[in-house]
Amino acid sequence: MRLLPMGERAVLAEVADLSAVLSLHAALAENPLAGVDDLVPAARTVLVAFDPARVSREVVRAWILDAARRTPDADASGPLVEVPVRYDGADLASTADLLGIPVAELVSRHAGVEWTVAFTGFAPGFAYLVSAGWPYDVPRLAEPRTRVPAGAVGLAGGFSGAYPRETPGGWRLIGTTDEMLFDPDAAAPVLLPPRARVRFVPERARIAAAAASAASGGHSGKGGPDATDESSRPRNPSAPTTSTPARTAAAPAAPAAPALCVMTPGAFTTVQDLGRPGRAALGVARSGALDREALRIANRLVGNDEGAAGLEIAMGGFVARAETATWVCVTGALVDVDIDGRSVDAYVPVLVPPGAELRIGPARAGLRIYLAARGGVVAPAALGSRSRDVLAGLGPDPVAAGDALRVGVPASAIPVVDTFPWSVPPSLLEVRVTVGPRADWFAPGAQPALRGATWTVSSHADRVGIRFDGPALERTRLDELPSEGMRPGAIQVPPHGRPVVLLADGPVTGGYPVIAVVTDAALDALAQARPGDRVRFRSA
């Protein structure tokens, strides 16, 4: 086993194979360590995320090494979940032909073995299933589909899995399930968590029809047309089943008073709090405000708990009318703020009278503006957070014209503040980084090039990540990296050689090597980098 650095807050434990991953993950999960926030198993690694304020890296490393010496039987550690399946997938016949077996045998083999959830990723609740009784290595589609419907059951490599929501995908689809695989409102949101045991149960009445349909043709090894209407039909999550463990939905919050009516939402405005930490093992990213410090300050200045939900406004251009007298505070990027044409200061609590219009102009420096309203924005919560995750589609929809923003109960009185010290986000930003777990995949000159170049923020920048334009970073290893855990701040290098920094909505697993990791403190500043800004990476 190798213990590799993944920034200041995580260690990547690399082991020999997937079987060793299952054993190590089981051993770590059975003996929790205070201060460890997440365990993210993947193809050949377990990512261990920790809070350095509560536990040191040295203690975490010792804990991992001790777990590796006493690994338990991972196969017996998870509950058994039965998943009803209609074997009606668009690729059922072509996959059977590819494997050189009849359709009926493919169905029988898939349903006849017990699977284990090795890890999750790609999307919240998407489980990568493995089985010692499954003998096939199934190649992915040559051309991935642009749309795979929720509930589609597929094969790829030695894995099986089911899509919790409609996404693109390149797996070969062999069936459909109506089970609710991911329900953010449930007490147990993921049906198939890591180490769960899974059996696919055929819906007998549909097998003959599916086999007859498959025998008539099927689809090629390419993506071809998207899944059939039958595979895409709406699911009925309320239908009774005997296979799904009881999952209780959270009670709806009581209605709150309307405070602001949005007239112009700006380029892209979302509700954000401090996110969903500690759920990466379920495929759920941290999400939350990208400039966490700006949100914390805005909340404190209006008497909110610093983790209360506010608005994250990209590039400005926001207008709202006060429905009731509302205290607000604007922080983040450099913008002009006025109330009914009267200029007011940022980083200062101000009262917006009933009927008055609050206007936030275009960002003149920086990218993201934060608007806190006294009491905090009330919106539907998903997995304990009101943050919008743009990659996973979790949380409230982006703010639109006509939306009424409601507020809750403030935590304290508004502090007496004459001025609050703050600085204008620079167009040349120095970002501190630490070495990444896959630094040895790169040529000797790649690290100096990363830290010596002046990089330009490209137009490919959003809440998921930022791609930088500059010199290509040369790799010495060109083979495919098995999927492994990722963190906000991880600097991936795709085949084009330009670095991509993952942000709060980024995927929790990925297959591009990580050359370095942005420090946690630098992530807030990086959130204000806009296309065309320049960035220099410096050693922490």
Coordinates of C-alpha atoms in Angstrom, one line a residue:
M1 CA 0.0 0.0 0.0
R2 CA 1.1 3.5 -0.8
L3 CA -0.1 6.6 1.1
L4 CA -0.2 9.6 -1.3
P5 CA -0.9 13.2 -0.5
M6 CA -4.1 14.8 -1.6
G7 CA -3.7 18.4 -0.3
E8 CA -3.8 19.5 3.3
R9 CA -7.0 17.6 4.1
A10 CA -6.9 14.2 2.6
V11 CA -4.7 11.1 2.1
L12 CA -5.1 8.7 -0.9
A13 CA -4.4 5.1 0.1
E14 CA -3.4 3.1 -3.0
V15 CA -3.7 -0.7 -2.9
A16 CA -3.2 -3.5 -5.3
D17 CA -6.7 -4.1 -6.6
L18 CA -10.4 -3.6 -6.1
S19 CA -10.6 -6.5 -3.6
A20 CA -8.0 -4.8 -1.4
V21 CA -10.0 -1.6 -1.7
L22 CA -13.1 -3.3 -0.4
S23 CA -11.2 -4.8 2.5
L24 CA -9.5 -1.6 3.5
H25 CA -12.7 0.5 3.3
A26 CA -14.5 -2.0 5.4
A27 CA -11.7 -2.0 8.0
L28 CA -11.7 1.8 8.2
A29 CA -15.5 2.1 8.4
E30 CA -15.6 -0.4 11.3
N31 CA -13.1 1.6 13.3
P32 CA -14.0 5.3 12.8
L33 CA -11.4 8.0 13.7
A34 CA -12.6 11.3 15.2
G35 CA -11.7 14.1 12.7
V36 CA -12.1 11.9 9.6
D37 CA -15.0 13.3 7.5
D38 CA -15.1 11.1 4.5
L39 CA -14.0 7.7 3.1
V40 CA -14.3 7.5 -0.7
P41 CA -13.5 4.0 -2.1
A42 CA -12.6 3.8 -5.8
A43 CA -11.1 1.3 -8.3
R44 CA -7.7 1.0 -6.5
T45 CA -7.7 3.7 -3.8
V46 CA -9.5 4.9 -0.7
L47 CA -9.6 8.6 -0.2
V48 CA -9.5 9.6 3.5
A49 CA -10.6 13.2 4.1
F50 CA -9.9 14.7 7.5
D51 CA -10.1 18.0 9.4
P52 CA -6.6 19.1 10.3
A53 CA -8.0 21.1 13.2
R54 CA -9.3 17.9 14.8
V55 CA -6.7 15.3 13.8
S56 CA -3.2 15.4 12.4
R57 CA -2.1 13.8 9.1
E58 CA 0.3 11.6 11.1
V59 CA -2.5 10.1 13.2
V60 CA -4.6 9.6 10.0
R61 CA -1.7 7.8 8.3
A62 CA -1.1 5.5 11.3
W63 CA -4.8 4.7 11.5
I64 CA -4.9 3.7 7.8
L65 CA -1.8 1.5 8.2
D66 CA -3.3 -0.2 11.2
A67 CA -6.5 -0.9 9.3
A68 CA -4.5 -2.4 6.5
R69 CA -3.0 -5.0 8.9
R70 CA -6.3 -6.2 10.3
T71 CA -8.6 -6.1 7.2
P72 CA -11.9 -7.9 7.9
D73 CA -14.0 -9.8 5.4
A74 CA -15.5 -7.0 3.3
D75 CA -18.0 -9.4 1.6
A76 CA -20.0 -9.8 4.8
S77 CA -20.1 -6.2 5.8
G78 CA -23.1 -4.8 3.9
P79 CA -26.9 -5.3 3.8
L80 CA -28.5 -7.2 1.0
V81 CA -30.7 -5.1 -1.3
E82 CA -32.9 -6.7 -4.0
V83 CA -33.4 -4.5 -7.2
P84 CA -36.3 -5.5 -9.5
V85 CA -35.2 -5.2 -13.2
R86 CA -37.0 -5.4 -16.5
Y87 CA -34.4 -6.8 -19.0
D88 CA -35.5 -4.6 -21.8
G89 CA -32.3 -2.5 -22.4
A90 CA -31.5 -1.0 -25.8
D91 CA -28.1 -2.9 -25.9
L92 CA -29.3 -6.2 -24.5
A93 CA -29.0 -8.1 -27.8
S94 CA -25.8 -6.5 -29.0
T95 CA -24.1 -7.1 -25.7
A96 CA -25.1 -10.8 -25.7
D97 CA -23.7 -11.0 -29.3
L98 CA -20.5 -9.3 -28.2
L99 CA -20.1 -11.9 -25.4
G100 CA -21.1 -14.8 -27.7
I101 CA -24.0 -16.0 -25.5
P102 CA -27.8 -16.0 -25.9
V103 CA -29.8 -13.2 -24.5
A104 CA -31.4 -15.5 -22.0
E105 CA -28.0 -16.6 -20.7
L106 CA -26.9 -13.0 -20.3
V107 CA -30.0 -12.2 -18.2
S108 CA -29.6 -15.4 -16.2
R109 CA -26.0 -14.7 -15.4
H110 CA -26.6 -11.0 -14.5
A111 CA -29.5 -11.9 -12.2
G112 CA -27.9 -15.1 -10.8
V113 CA -24.9 -13.6 -9.0
E114 CA -24.6 -11.5 -5.9
W115 CA -23.0 -8.1 -6.6
T116 CA -21.2 -5.7 -4.1
V117 CA -21.1 -1.9 -4.3
A118 CA -17.4 -1.3 -4.7
F119 CA -17.7 2.5 -4.8
T120 CA -19.9 5.3 -6.0
G121 CA -19.3 8.2 -8.2
F122 CA -20.1 9.9 -11.5
A123 CA -23.5 11.0 -10.1
P124 CA -25.0 10.9 -6.6
G125 CA -26.1 7.4 -5.9
F126 CA -24.4 5.8 -8.9
A127 CA -23.0 2.5 -7.6
Y128 CA -20.2 0.6 -9.3
L129 CA -21.1 -3.1 -8.7
V130 CA -18.7 -6.0 -8.9
S131 CA -19.1 -9.7 -8.4
A132 CA -16.7 -12.7 -8.1
G133 CA -19.3 -14.7 -10.1
W134 CA -19.4 -12.3 -13.1
P135 CA -16.9 -13.5 -15.7
Y136 CA -17.2 -10.8 -18.4
D137 CA -15.3 -7.6 -19.3
V138 CA -17.8 -5.6 -21.3
P139 CA -16.4 -2.7 -23.4
R140 CA -18.1 0.7 -23.2
L141 CA -20.0 2.1 -26.2
A142 CA -17.8 3.5 -28.9
E143 CA -20.0 6.6 -28.9
P144 CA -21.5 7.5 -25.5
R145 CA -25.2 8.4 -25.4
T146 CA -26.1 12.0 -24.8
R147 CA -29.1 10.9 -22.7
V148 CA -29.4 7.8 -20.5
P149 CA -32.7 7.7 -18.7
A150 CA -33.0 7.3 -14.9
G151 CA -33.3 3.7 -13.9
A152 CA -31.3 2.3 -16.8
V153 CA -29.2 -0.8 -15.8
G154 CA -25.9 -1.2 -17.6
L155 CA -22.6 -3.0 -18.0
A156 CA -19.1 -1.5 -18.5
G157 CA -15.8 -3.3 -18.0
G158 CA -16.3 -5.7 -15.1
F159 CA -18.9 -3.5 -13.5
S160 CA -22.7 -3.3 -13.5
G161 CA -24.7 -0.3 -12.3
A162 CA -27.9 1.7 -12.6
Y163 CA -28.3 5.4 -13.4
P164 CA -30.0 7.3 -10.6
R165 CA -30.9 10.2 -12.9
E166 CA -30.9 11.1 -16.5
T167 CA -27.3 11.8 -17.6
P168 CA -25.0 11.2 -20.6
G169 CA -23.3 7.8 -20.4
G170 CA -21.4 5.1 -22.3
W171 CA -22.4 2.0 -20.5
R172 CA -24.3 -0.8 -22.4
L173 CA -27.9 -0.8 -21.3
I174 CA -29.4 -4.2 -20.6
G175 CA -32.4 -3.3 -18.4
T176 CA -34.5 -0.9 -16.4
T177 CA -35.4 -0.6 -12.7
D178 CA -38.2 1.5 -11.2
E179 CA -36.4 1.7 -7.8
M180 CA -35.6 5.1 -6.4
L181 CA -31.8 4.8 -6.4
F182 CA -31.2 8.3 -5.0
D183 CA -33.7 10.4 -3.0
P184 CA -32.2 13.5 -1.4
D185 CA -35.3 14.0 0.7
A186 CA -35.0 10.6 2.4
A187 CA -33.3 9.8 5.7
A188 CA -31.1 7.3 3.8
P189 CA -30.8 9.0 0.4
V190 CA -28.8 6.3 -1.4
L191 CA -30.3 2.9 -2.0
L192 CA -26.9 1.2 -2.8
P193 CA -24.2 2.6 -0.5
P194 CA -20.6 1.3 -0.6
R195 CA -20.3 -2.3 0.6
A196 CA -24.0 -3.1 0.1
R197 CA -24.7 -6.5 -1.4
V198 CA -27.1 -6.4 -4.4
R199 CA -29.2 -8.9 -6.3
F200 CA -31.1 -8.1 -9.5
V201 CA -34.5 -9.7 -9.5
P202 CA -36.0 -10.2 -13.0
E203 CA -39.6 -9.1 -13.5
R204 CA -40.7 -12.4 -15.0
A205 CA -43.7 -11.1 -17.0
R206 CA -41.4 -8.9 -19.1
I207 CA -38.5 -11.3 -19.8
A208 CA -40.1 -13.1 -22.7
A209 CA -41.1 -9.9 -24.5
A210 CA -37.7 -8.4 -23.9
A211 CA -36.0 -11.5 -25.3
A212 CA -38.2 -11.6 -28.3
S213 CA -37.5 -7.9 -29.0
A214 CA -33.8 -8.4 -28.6
A215 CA -33.8 -11.4 -30.9
S216 CA -35.2 -9.2 -33.7
G217 CA -32.1 -7.0 -33.8
G218 CA -31.0 -4.6 -31.1
H219 CA -28.4 -1.8 -31.4
S220 CA -24.8 -1.7 -32.6
G221 CA -21.8 -1.3 -30.5
K222 CA -22.1 2.5 -30.9
G223 CA -24.4 4.7 -29.0
G224 CA -26.9 4.7 -31.8
P225 CA -30.3 6.1 -30.8
D226 CA -31.0 6.9 -27.2
A227 CA -32.9 4.5 -25.0
T228 CA -36.4 3.5 -26.0
D229 CA -39.6 5.1 -24.8
E230 CA -40.2 2.0 -22.6
S231 CA -36.8 2.5 -20.9
S232 CA -37.6 6.2 -20.4
R233 CA -41.1 6.1 -19.1
P234 CA -41.7 7.9 -15.8
R235 CA -40.9 5.9 -12.7
N236 CA -43.3 5.5 -9.8
P237 CA -41.2 5.9 -6.6
S238 CA -44.3 5.4 -4.5
A239 CA -45.1 1.9 -5.8
P240 CA -44.8 -0.7 -3.1
T241 CA -41.7 -3.0 -3.2
T242 CA -40.2 -5.5 -0.8
S243 CA -36.6 -4.7 -1.7
T244 CA -36.1 -1.1 -0.7
P245 CA -35.1 -0.4 2.9
A246 CA -37.5 2.0 4.7
R247 CA -36.4 5.6 4.0
T248 CA -38.3 8.4 5.6
A249 CA -38.7 11.8 3.9
A250 CA -37.8 14.9 5.9
A251 CA -40.7 17.0 7.1
P252 CA -41.3 20.2 5.0
A253 CA -40.2 23.4 6.6
A254 CA -42.9 25.9 7.7
P255 CA -43.4 28.8 5.3
A256 CA -41.4 31.9 6.0
A257 CA -42.2 35.5 5.3
P258 CA -41.4 36.9 1.8
A259 CA -38.6 39.5 2.0
L260 CA -37.4 40.2 -1.6
C261 CA -39.0 39.8 -5.0
V262 CA -36.4 39.1 -7.7
M263 CA -36.9 41.4 -10.8
T264 CA -33.6 40.6 -12.6
P265 CA -31.6 37.6 -11.5
G266 CA -28.4 38.5 -13.3
A267 CA -26.3 36.1 -15.4
F268 CA -26.5 33.1 -13.0
T269 CA -27.7 33.3 -9.4
T270 CA -28.1 30.4 -7.0
V271 CA -28.9 29.8 -3.4
Q272 CA -25.8 28.7 -1.5
D273 CA -24.9 27.9 2.1
L274 CA -21.7 26.1 3.2
G275 CA -22.7 22.9 1.4
R276 CA -22.8 19.2 2.1
P277 CA -19.5 18.0 3.5
G278 CA -18.9 14.4 4.4
R279 CA -21.1 12.8 1.7
A280 CA -18.5 12.1 -1.0
A281 CA -18.8 8.3 -0.4
L282 CA -22.4 8.6 -1.6
G283 CA -21.3 10.4 -4.8
V284 CA -22.4 13.8 -3.4
A285 CA -20.1 16.7 -3.8
R286 CA -19.5 19.3 -1.1
S287 CA -21.1 22.1 -3.2
G288 CA -21.9 25.4 -1.3
A289 CA -20.6 28.9 -1.7
L290 CA -17.4 29.0 -3.7
D291 CA -16.1 32.0 -1.8
R292 CA -17.0 30.7 1.6
E293 CA -15.4 33.6 3.5
A294 CA -17.5 36.2 1.5
L295 CA -20.7 34.4 2.5
R296 CA -19.6 34.0 6.1
I297 CA -18.9 37.7 6.4
A298 CA -22.1 38.8 4.7
N299 CA -24.1 36.6 7.1
R300 CA -22.3 37.8 10.3
L301 CA -22.9 41.4 9.3
V302 CA -26.7 40.9 9.2
G303 CA -26.8 38.8 12.4
N304 CA -27.1 35.4 10.8
D305 CA -25.3 32.2 11.6
E306 CA -22.4 32.3 9.2
G307 CA -23.6 29.1 7.5
A308 CA -27.0 30.5 6.6
A309 CA -28.1 30.4 3.0
G310 CA -27.6 33.5 0.8
L311 CA -27.4 34.2 -2.9
E312 CA -24.3 33.7 -5.0
I313 CA -24.6 36.0 -8.0
A314 CA -22.2 35.5 -10.9
M315 CA -21.1 38.7 -12.6
G316 CA -23.7 40.9 -11.0
G317 CA -26.7 42.6 -12.7
F318 CA -29.1 41.7 -10.0
V319 CA -32.3 43.6 -9.1
A320 CA -34.8 42.9 -6.4
R321 CA -37.7 44.7 -4.7
A322 CA -38.2 44.6 -0.9
E323 CA -41.6 43.2 0.1
T324 CA -40.9 44.0 3.7
A325 CA -38.2 46.0 5.4
T326 CA -35.1 43.8 5.0
W327 CA -31.6 44.1 6.2
V328 CA -29.1 42.9 3.6
C329 CA -25.3 42.9 3.0
V330 CA -23.3 42.5 -0.2
T331 CA -19.8 41.0 -0.3
G332 CA -17.4 39.3 -2.7
A333 CA -16.6 40.9 -6.1
L334 CA -16.3 44.6 -6.6
V335 CA -19.7 46.0 -7.6
D336 CA -21.8 49.2 -7.3
V337 CA -24.8 48.7 -5.0
D338 CA -27.7 51.1 -4.7
I339 CA -31.2 51.3 -3.1
D340 CA -33.7 53.3 -5.2
G341 CA -30.7 55.0 -6.9
R342 CA -28.9 55.9 -3.6
S343 CA -25.4 54.4 -3.5
V344 CA -24.7 52.2 -0.5
D345 CA -21.5 50.4 0.6
A346 CA -20.6 46.7 0.3
Y347 CA -19.5 44.9 3.4
V348 CA -21.9 47.0 5.5
P349 CA -25.4 46.0 6.7
V350 CA -28.1 48.2 5.0
L351 CA -31.9 48.3 5.4
V352 CA -34.0 48.1 2.3
P353 CA -37.4 49.7 3.0
P354 CA -40.6 48.1 1.7
G355 CA -41.1 48.8 -2.0
A356 CA -37.5 49.9 -2.5
E357 CA -35.4 48.4 -5.2
L358 CA -32.0 46.9 -4.5
R359 CA -29.6 47.0 -7.4
I360 CA -26.3 45.2 -7.7
G361 CA -24.3 46.4 -10.8
P362 CA -22.0 44.4 -13.0
A363 CA -18.8 43.1 -11.3
R364 CA -15.9 45.4 -12.0
A365 CA -13.3 43.1 -10.4
G366 CA -13.8 39.5 -9.3
L367 CA -16.6 37.2 -10.4
R368 CA -19.0 36.2 -7.6
I369 CA -21.1 38.5 -5.4
Y370 CA -22.8 37.3 -2.2
L371 CA -26.1 38.7 -0.9
A372 CA -27.1 37.9 2.6
A373 CA -30.6 38.8 4.0
R374 CA -31.2 39.0 7.7
G375 CA -32.7 35.6 8.7
G376 CA -31.1 33.7 5.9
V377 CA -32.7 32.7 2.6
V378 CA -35.3 29.9 3.2
A379 CA -35.4 27.3 0.4
P380 CA -36.0 23.6 0.1
A381 CA -33.1 21.6 1.6
A382 CA -31.5 18.5 0.1
L383 CA -29.3 16.4 2.2
G384 CA -29.1 19.0 4.9
S385 CA -28.1 21.9 2.6
R386 CA -29.9 24.6 0.6
S387 CA -27.0 24.8 -1.9
R388 CA -27.5 24.3 -5.6
D389 CA -25.2 21.7 -7.0
V390 CA -25.1 22.4 -10.8
L391 CA -23.5 19.1 -11.7
A392 CA -25.7 16.8 -9.7
G393 CA -28.9 18.9 -10.0
L394 CA -29.3 19.0 -6.2
G395 CA -30.9 21.8 -4.3
P396 CA -33.2 24.6 -5.3
D397 CA -33.4 25.7 -9.0
P398 CA -31.3 28.7 -10.0
V399 CA -33.0 32.0 -9.1
A400 CA -35.3 33.4 -11.8
A401 CA -37.2 36.7 -12.3
G402 CA -40.4 36.7 -10.2
D403 CA -39.0 34.5 -7.5
A404 CA -40.0 35.5 -4.0
L405 CA -37.2 35.1 -1.5
R406 CA -38.3 34.2 2.0
V407 CA -36.2 34.6 5.1
G408 CA -36.0 32.8 8.4
V409 CA -35.1 33.8 12.0
P410 CA -31.8 35.6 12.6
A411 CA -29.2 34.2 15.0
S412 CA -28.3 37.5 16.7
A413 CA -28.5 41.2 16.6
I414 CA -27.0 43.2 13.8
P415 CA -23.5 44.2 14.9
V416 CA -22.4 47.8 15.0
V417 CA -20.1 48.2 12.1
D418 CA -18.8 51.5 10.7
T419 CA -16.4 49.9 8.2
F420 CA -15.3 46.3 7.5
P421 CA -11.8 45.7 6.0
W422 CA -11.8 44.1 2.6
S423 CA -9.8 44.2 -0.6
V424 CA -10.6 44.2 -4.3
P425 CA -10.1 40.8 -6.0
P426 CA -6.9 41.1 -8.2
S427 CA -6.7 40.3 -11.9
L428 CA -3.3 38.6 -11.2
L429 CA -3.8 36.0 -8.5
E430 CA -1.2 34.0 -6.6
V431 CA -2.6 30.6 -5.6
R432 CA -0.8 28.3 -3.1
V433 CA -0.6 24.6 -4.0
T434 CA 0.7 21.4 -2.5
V435 CA 2.0 18.4 -4.4
G436 CA -0.6 16.0 -5.8
P437 CA -0.9 12.2 -5.6
R438 CA 0.1 11.7 -9.2
A439 CA 3.0 14.1 -9.6
D440 CA 5.1 11.1 -10.6
W441 CA 3.0 10.7 -13.8
F442 CA 4.6 13.8 -15.2
A443 CA 7.9 14.8 -16.8
P444 CA 10.5 16.4 -14.5
G445 CA 9.8 19.8 -16.0
A446 CA 6.0 19.7 -15.3
Q447 CA 6.2 20.9 -11.7
P448 CA 8.4 23.8 -12.5
A449 CA 6.2 24.7 -15.5
L450 CA 3.1 24.6 -13.3
R451 CA 4.6 27.0 -10.8
G452 CA 6.6 29.1 -13.2
A453 CA 4.0 29.9 -15.9
T454 CA 1.4 32.7 -15.7
W455 CA -1.9 30.9 -16.5
T456 CA -5.0 32.5 -18.0
V457 CA -8.5 31.6 -16.8
S458 CA -10.2 30.2 -19.9
S459 CA -13.9 30.6 -20.8
H460 CA -14.4 27.0 -19.5
A461 CA -14.9 28.1 -15.9
D462 CA -18.0 27.4 -13.7
R463 CA -18.9 26.0 -10.3
V464 CA -17.6 22.6 -11.4
G465 CA -14.1 23.7 -12.2
I466 CA -11.7 26.1 -14.0
R467 CA -9.6 25.2 -17.0
F468 CA -6.5 27.3 -17.5
D469 CA -4.8 28.3 -20.8
G470 CA -1.0 28.1 -20.9
P471 CA 1.8 25.6 -21.7
A472 CA 1.0 21.9 -21.9
L473 CA 2.2 19.9 -18.9
E474 CA 4.0 16.8 -20.2
R475 CA 3.1 13.4 -18.9
T476 CA 5.4 10.4 -18.9
R477 CA 2.6 7.9 -18.2
L478 CA -0.1 7.9 -20.8
D479 CA -2.0 4.9 -19.6
E480 CA -5.5 5.3 -18.2
L481 CA -5.7 6.1 -14.5
P482 CA -8.4 4.0 -12.7
S483 CA -11.1 6.2 -11.2
E484 CA -10.1 7.6 -7.8
G485 CA -11.4 10.1 -5.2
M486 CA -11.3 13.8 -5.9
R487 CA -11.5 16.9 -3.7
P488 CA -12.2 20.6 -4.4
G489 CA -8.9 22.1 -5.3
A490 CA -7.5 19.0 -7.1
I491 CA -5.6 20.1 -10.2
Q492 CA -6.3 17.5 -12.8
V493 CA -4.4 17.3 -16.1
P494 CA -6.5 15.9 -19.0
P495 CA -4.9 14.7 -22.2
H496 CA -4.7 18.2 -23.6
G497 CA -2.1 19.0 -20.9
R498 CA -3.7 22.2 -19.5
P499 CA -4.6 22.1 -15.7
V500 CA -8.2 22.0 -14.5
V501 CA -8.9 23.0 -10.9
L502 CA -12.0 21.2 -9.5
L503 CA -14.3 23.4 -7.4
A504 CA -17.1 22.7 -5.0
D505 CA -19.6 21.1 -7.5
G506 CA -16.9 19.0 -9.1
P507 CA -17.1 15.2 -9.3
V508 CA -16.2 13.1 -6.3
T509 CA -14.2 10.6 -8.4
G510 CA -12.2 11.1 -11.6
G511 CA -9.8 9.5 -13.9
Y512 CA -7.3 12.3 -14.8
P513 CA -4.0 12.4 -12.8
V514 CA -3.8 15.1 -10.1
I515 CA -0.5 16.9 -10.3
A516 CA -1.1 19.3 -7.4
V517 CA -3.8 20.5 -5.0
V518 CA -4.9 24.1 -4.2
T519 CA -4.8 24.9 -0.5
D520 CA -8.1 25.3 1.2
A521 CA -7.5 29.0 2.0
A522 CA -6.7 29.7 -1.7
L523 CA -9.9 28.2 -3.0
D524 CA -12.0 31.2 -1.8
A525 CA -9.7 33.6 -3.7
L526 CA -9.8 31.4 -6.8
A527 CA -13.6 31.5 -6.8
Q528 CA -13.3 35.2 -7.8
A529 CA -11.1 34.5 -10.9
R530 CA -12.9 35.4 -14.0
P531 CA -12.2 34.5 -17.7
G532 CA -9.1 36.4 -18.8
D533 CA -7.7 36.8 -15.3
R534 CA -4.1 35.6 -14.7
V535 CA -3.1 33.1 -12.1
R536 CA 0.3 32.0 -10.8
F537 CA 0.6 28.7 -8.8
R538 CA 3.1 28.9 -5.9
S539 CA 4.3 26.2 -3.5
A540 CA 2.5 26.4 -0.1

